[in-house]
GROMACS .gro file of N, CA and C in nm:
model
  321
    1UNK      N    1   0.086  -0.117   0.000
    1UNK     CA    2   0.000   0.000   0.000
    1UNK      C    3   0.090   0.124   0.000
    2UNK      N    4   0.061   0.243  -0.114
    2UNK     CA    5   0.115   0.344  -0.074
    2UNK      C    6   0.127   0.432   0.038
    3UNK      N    7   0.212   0.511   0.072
    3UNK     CA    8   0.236   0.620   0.172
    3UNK      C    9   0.084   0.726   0.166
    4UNK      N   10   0.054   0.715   0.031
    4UNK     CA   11  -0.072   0.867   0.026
    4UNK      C   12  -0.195   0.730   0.049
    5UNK      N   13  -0.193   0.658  -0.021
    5UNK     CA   14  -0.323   0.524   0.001
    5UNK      C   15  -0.350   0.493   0.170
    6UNK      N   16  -0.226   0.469   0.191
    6UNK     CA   17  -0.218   0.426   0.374
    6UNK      C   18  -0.265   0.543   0.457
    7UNK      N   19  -0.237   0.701   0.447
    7UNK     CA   20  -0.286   0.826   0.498
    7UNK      C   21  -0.409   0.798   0.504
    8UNK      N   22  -0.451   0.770   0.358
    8UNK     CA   23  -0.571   0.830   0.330
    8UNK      C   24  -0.697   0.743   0.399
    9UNK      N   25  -0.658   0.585   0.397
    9UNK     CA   26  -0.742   0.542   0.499
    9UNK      C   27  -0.735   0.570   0.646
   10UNK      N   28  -0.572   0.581   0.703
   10UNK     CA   29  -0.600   0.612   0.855
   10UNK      C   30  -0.691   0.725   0.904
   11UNK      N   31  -0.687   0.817   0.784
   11UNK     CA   32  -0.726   0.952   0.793
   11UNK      C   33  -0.897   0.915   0.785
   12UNK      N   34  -0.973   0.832   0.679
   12UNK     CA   35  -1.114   0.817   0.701
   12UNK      C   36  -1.117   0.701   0.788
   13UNK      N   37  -1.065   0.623   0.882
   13UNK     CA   38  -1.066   0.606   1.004
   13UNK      C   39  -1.062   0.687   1.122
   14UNK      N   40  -1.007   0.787   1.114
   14UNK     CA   41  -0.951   0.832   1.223
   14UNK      C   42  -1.069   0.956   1.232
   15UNK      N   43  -1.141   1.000   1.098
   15UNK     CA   44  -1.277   1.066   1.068
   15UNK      C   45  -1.409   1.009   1.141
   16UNK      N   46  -1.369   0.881   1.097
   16UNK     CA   47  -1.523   0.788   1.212
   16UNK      C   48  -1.512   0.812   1.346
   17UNK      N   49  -1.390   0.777   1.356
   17UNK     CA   50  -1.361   0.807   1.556
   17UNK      C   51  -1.412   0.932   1.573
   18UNK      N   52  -1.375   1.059   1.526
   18UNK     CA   53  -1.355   1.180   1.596
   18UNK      C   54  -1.496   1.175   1.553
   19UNK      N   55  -1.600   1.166   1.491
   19UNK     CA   56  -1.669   1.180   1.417
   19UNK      C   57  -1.761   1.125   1.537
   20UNK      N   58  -1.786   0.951   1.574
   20UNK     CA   59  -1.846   0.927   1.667
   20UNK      C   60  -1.833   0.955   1.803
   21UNK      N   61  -1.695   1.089   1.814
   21UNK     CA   62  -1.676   1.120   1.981
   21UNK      C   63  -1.745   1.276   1.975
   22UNK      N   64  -1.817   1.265   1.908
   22UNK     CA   65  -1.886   1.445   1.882
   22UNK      C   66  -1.773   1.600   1.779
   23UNK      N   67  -1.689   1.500   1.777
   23UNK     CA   68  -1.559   1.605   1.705
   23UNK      C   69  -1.623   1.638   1.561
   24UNK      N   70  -1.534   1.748   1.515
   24UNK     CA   71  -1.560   1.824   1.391
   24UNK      C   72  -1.477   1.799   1.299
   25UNK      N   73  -1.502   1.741   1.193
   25UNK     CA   74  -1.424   1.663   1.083
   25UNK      C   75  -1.318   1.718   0.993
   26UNK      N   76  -1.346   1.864   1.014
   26UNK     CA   77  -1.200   2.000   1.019
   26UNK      C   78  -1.112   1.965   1.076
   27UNK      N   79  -1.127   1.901   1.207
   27UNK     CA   80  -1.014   1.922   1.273
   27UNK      C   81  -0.910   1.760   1.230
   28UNK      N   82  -0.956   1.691   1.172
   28UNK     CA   83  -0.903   1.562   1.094
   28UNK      C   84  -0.806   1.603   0.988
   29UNK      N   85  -0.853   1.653   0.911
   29UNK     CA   86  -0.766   1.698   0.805
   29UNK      C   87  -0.648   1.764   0.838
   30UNK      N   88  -0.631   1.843   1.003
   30UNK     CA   89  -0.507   1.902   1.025
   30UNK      C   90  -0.408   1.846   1.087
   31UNK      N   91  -0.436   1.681   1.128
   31UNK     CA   92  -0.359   1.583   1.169
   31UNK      C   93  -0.299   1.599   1.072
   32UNK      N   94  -0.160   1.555   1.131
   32UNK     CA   95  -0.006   1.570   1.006
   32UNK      C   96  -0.010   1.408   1.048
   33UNK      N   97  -0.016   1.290   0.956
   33UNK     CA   98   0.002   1.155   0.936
   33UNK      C   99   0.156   1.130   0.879
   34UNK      N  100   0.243   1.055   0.912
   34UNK     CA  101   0.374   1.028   0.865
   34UNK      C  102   0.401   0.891   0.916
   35UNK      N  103   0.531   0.902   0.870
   35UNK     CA  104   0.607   0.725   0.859
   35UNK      C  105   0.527   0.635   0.741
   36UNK      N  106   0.602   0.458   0.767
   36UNK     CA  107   0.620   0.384   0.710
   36UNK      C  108   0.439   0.316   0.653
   37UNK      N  109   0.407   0.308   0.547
   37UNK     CA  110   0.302   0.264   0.544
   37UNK      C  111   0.232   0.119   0.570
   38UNK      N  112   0.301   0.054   0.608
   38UNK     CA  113   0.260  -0.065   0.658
   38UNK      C  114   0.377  -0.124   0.798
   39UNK      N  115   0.330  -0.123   0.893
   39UNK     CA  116   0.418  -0.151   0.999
   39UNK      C  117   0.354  -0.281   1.067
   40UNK      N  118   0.229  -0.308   1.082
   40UNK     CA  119   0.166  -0.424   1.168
   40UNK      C  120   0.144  -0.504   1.028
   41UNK      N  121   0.202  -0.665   1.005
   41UNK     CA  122   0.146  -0.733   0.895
   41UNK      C  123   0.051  -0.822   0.964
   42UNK      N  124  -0.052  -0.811   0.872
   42UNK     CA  125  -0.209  -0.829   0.938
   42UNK      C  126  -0.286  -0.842   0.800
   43UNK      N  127  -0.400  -0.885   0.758
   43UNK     CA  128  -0.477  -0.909   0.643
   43UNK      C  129  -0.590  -0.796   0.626
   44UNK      N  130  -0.600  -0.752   0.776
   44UNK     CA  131  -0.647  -0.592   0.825
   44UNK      C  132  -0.532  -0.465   0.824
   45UNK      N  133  -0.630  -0.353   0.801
   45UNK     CA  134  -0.508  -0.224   0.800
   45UNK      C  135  -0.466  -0.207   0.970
   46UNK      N  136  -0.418  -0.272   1.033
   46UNK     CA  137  -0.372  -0.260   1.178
   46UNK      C  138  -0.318  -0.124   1.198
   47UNK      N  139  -0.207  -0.126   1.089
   47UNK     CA  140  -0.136   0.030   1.125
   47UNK      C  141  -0.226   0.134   1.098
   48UNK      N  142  -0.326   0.143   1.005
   48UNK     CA  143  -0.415   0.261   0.991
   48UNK      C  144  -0.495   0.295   1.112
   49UNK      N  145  -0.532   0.135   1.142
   49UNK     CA  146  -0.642   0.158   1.317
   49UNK      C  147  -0.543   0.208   1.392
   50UNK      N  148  -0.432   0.182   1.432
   50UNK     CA  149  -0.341   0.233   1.506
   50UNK      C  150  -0.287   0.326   1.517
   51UNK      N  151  -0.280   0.414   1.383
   51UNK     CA  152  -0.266   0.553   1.370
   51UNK      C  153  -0.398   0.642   1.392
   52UNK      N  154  -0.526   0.602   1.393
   52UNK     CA  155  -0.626   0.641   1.357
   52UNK      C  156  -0.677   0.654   1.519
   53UNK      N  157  -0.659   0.611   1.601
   53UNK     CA  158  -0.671   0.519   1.765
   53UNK      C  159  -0.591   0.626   1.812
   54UNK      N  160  -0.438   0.632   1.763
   54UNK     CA  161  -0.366   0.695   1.854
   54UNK      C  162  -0.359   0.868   1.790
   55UNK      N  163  -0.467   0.886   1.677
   55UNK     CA  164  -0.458   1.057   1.641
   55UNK      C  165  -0.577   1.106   1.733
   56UNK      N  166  -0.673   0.993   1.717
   56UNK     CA  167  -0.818   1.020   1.831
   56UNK      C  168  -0.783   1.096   1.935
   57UNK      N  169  -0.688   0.987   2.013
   57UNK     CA  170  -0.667   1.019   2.130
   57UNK      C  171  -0.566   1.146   2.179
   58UNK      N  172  -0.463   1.204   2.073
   58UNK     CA  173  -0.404   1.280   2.100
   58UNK      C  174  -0.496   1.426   2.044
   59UNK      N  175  -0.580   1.429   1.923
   59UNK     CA  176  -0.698   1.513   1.902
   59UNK      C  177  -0.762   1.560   2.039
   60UNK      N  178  -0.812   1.433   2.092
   60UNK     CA  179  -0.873   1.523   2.225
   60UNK      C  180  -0.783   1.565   2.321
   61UNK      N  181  -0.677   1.532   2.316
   61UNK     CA  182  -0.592   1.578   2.426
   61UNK      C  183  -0.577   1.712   2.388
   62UNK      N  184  -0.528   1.754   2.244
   62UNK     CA  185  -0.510   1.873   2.219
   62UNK      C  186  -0.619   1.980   2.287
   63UNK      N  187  -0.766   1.951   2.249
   63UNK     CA  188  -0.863   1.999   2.240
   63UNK      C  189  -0.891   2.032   2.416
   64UNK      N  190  -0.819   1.910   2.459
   64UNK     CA  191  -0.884   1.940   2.607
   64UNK      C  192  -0.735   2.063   2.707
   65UNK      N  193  -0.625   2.022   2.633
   65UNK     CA  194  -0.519   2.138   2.651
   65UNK      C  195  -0.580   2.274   2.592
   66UNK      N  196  -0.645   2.318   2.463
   66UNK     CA  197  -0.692   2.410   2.471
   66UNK      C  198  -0.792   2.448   2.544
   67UNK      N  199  -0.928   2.425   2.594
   67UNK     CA  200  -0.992   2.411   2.658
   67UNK      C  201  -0.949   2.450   2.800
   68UNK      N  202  -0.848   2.408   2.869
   68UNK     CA  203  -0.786   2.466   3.034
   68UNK      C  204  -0.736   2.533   3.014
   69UNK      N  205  -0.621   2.540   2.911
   69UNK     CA  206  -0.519   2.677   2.879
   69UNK      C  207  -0.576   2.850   2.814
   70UNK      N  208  -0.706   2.793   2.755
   70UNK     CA  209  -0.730   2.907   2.685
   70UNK      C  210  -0.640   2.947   2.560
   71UNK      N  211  -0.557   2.871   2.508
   71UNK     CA  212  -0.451   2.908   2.414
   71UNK      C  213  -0.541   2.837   2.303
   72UNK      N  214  -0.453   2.858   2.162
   72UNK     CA  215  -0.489   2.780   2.045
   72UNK      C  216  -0.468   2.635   2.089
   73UNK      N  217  -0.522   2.568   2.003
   73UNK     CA  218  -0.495   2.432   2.009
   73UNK      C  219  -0.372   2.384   1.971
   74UNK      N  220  -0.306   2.266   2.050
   74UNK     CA  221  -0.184   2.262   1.996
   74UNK      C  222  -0.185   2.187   1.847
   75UNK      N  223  -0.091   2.173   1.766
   75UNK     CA  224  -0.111   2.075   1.670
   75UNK      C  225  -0.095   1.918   1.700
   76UNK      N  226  -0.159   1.817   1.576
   76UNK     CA  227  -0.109   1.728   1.597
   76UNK      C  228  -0.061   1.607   1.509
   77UNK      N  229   0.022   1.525   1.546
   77UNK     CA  230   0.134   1.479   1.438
   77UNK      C  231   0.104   1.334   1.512
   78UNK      N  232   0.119   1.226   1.386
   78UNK     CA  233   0.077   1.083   1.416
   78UNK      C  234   0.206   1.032   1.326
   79UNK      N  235   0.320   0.947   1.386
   79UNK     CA  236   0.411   0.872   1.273
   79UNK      C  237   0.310   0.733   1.327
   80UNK      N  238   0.320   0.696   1.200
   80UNK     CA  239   0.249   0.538   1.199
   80UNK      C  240   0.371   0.408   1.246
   81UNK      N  241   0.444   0.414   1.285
   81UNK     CA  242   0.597   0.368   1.333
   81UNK      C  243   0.570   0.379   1.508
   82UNK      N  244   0.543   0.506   1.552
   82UNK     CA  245   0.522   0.517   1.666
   82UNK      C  246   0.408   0.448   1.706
   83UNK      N  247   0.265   0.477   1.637
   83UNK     CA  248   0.092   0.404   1.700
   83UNK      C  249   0.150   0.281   1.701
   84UNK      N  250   0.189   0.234   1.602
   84UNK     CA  251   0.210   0.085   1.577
   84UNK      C  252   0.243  -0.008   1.690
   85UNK      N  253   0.387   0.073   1.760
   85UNK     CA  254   0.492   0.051   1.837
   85UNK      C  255   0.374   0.038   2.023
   86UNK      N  256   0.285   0.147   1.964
   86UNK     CA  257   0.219   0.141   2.111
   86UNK      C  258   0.107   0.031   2.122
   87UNK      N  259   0.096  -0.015   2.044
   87UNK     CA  260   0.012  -0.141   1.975
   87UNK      C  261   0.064  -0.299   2.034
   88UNK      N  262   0.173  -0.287   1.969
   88UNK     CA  263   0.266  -0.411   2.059
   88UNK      C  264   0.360  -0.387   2.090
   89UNK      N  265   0.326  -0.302   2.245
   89UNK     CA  266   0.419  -0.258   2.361
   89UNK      C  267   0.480  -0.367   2.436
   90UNK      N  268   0.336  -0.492   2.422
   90UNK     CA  269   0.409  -0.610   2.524
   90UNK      C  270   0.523  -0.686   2.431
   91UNK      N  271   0.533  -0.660   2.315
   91UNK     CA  272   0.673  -0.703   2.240
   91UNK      C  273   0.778  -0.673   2.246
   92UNK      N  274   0.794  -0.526   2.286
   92UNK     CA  275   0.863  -0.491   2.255
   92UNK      C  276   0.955  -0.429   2.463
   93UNK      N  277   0.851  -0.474   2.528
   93UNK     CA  278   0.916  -0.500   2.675
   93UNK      C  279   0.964  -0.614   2.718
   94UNK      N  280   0.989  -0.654   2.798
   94UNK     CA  281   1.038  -0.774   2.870
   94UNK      C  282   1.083  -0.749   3.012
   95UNK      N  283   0.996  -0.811   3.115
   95UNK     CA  284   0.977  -0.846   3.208
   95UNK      C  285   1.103  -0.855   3.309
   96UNK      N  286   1.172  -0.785   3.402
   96UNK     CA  287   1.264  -0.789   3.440
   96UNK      C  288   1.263  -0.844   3.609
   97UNK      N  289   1.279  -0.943   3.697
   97UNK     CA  290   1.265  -0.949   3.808
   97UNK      C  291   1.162  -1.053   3.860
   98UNK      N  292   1.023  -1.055   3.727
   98UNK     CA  293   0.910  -1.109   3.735
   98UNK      C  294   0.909  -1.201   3.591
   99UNK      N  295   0.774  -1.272   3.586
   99UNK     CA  296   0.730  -1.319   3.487
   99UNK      C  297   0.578  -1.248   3.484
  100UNK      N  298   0.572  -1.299   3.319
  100UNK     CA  299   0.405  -1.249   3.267
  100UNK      C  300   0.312  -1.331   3.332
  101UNK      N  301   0.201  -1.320   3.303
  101UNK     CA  302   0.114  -1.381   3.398
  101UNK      C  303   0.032  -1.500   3.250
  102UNK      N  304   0.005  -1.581   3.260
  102UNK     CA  305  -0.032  -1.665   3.147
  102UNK      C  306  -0.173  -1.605   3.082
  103UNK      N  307  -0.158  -1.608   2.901
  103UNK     CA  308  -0.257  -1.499   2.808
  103UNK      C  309  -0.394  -1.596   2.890
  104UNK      N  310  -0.482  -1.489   2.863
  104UNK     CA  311  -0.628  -1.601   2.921
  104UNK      C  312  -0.667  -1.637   2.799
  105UNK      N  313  -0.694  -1.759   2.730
  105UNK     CA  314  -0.775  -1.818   2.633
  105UNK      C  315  -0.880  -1.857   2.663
  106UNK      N  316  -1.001  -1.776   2.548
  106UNK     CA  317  -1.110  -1.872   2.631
  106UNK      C  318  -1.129  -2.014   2.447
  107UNK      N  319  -1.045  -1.969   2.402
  107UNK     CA  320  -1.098  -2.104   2.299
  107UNK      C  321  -1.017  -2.181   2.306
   0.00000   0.00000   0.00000
C-alpha cells in the first residue's frame, strides 16, 4: 500500500472516531500523518487503526489542553511507526525481576 493510500485510509478512520466522539471533521484533516506505510502485517489495516486510535486520542488531548489553557490548540502529528509501536508494547518489553502472567484463552 502506498504512503498517500495508507494516509488516506487512517485519515477516514480516524474521521469515524472523531466523528463518533462528537468532534468536527475540520479538525481531521489538520492531523499531520507520517512514517512507514505498513508496519503491523495483518490481512487488516492494523497500522491505519493504530494511527487512527492513537490521532483520536491525541486530538482530544489537544482539544482538552486548549480548553484549560485558553490558548490555540496545539497541533497534531501521528508517525504510523510510533501508533504501531504502542500497539505491541508487550513485544517490545520484557519483564525484568518477574514473569508475565499466562494470556487467558477462552478457545
Amino acid at each position: 500500500m502506498s504512503e498517500d493510500r495508507a494516509t488516506d485510509a487512517a485519515r477516514s478512520t480516524l474521521r469515524d472516531l472523531w466523528s463518533d466522539l462528537g468532534g468536527g471533521a475540520e479538525l481531521v484533516e489538520e492531523v499531520a500523518i507520517s512514517g512507514p506505510a505498513e508496519v503491523l502485517s495483518s490481512i487488516y489495516d492494523v497500522t491505519g487503526f493504530a494511527t487512527a486510535t492513537v490521532g483520536a486520542a491525541a486530538l482530544a488531548t489537544a482539544e482538552l489542553v486548549a480548553a484549560r489553557t485558553g490558548t490555540d490548540r496545539p497541533g497534531v502529528a501521528v508517525d504510523r511507526l510510533d501508533a504501531s509501536a504502542s500497539f505491541r508494547l508487550d513485544a517490545l518489553l520484557r519483564a525484568d525481576g518477574w514473569a508475565l502472567p499466562p494470556t487467558l484463552s477462552l478457545i
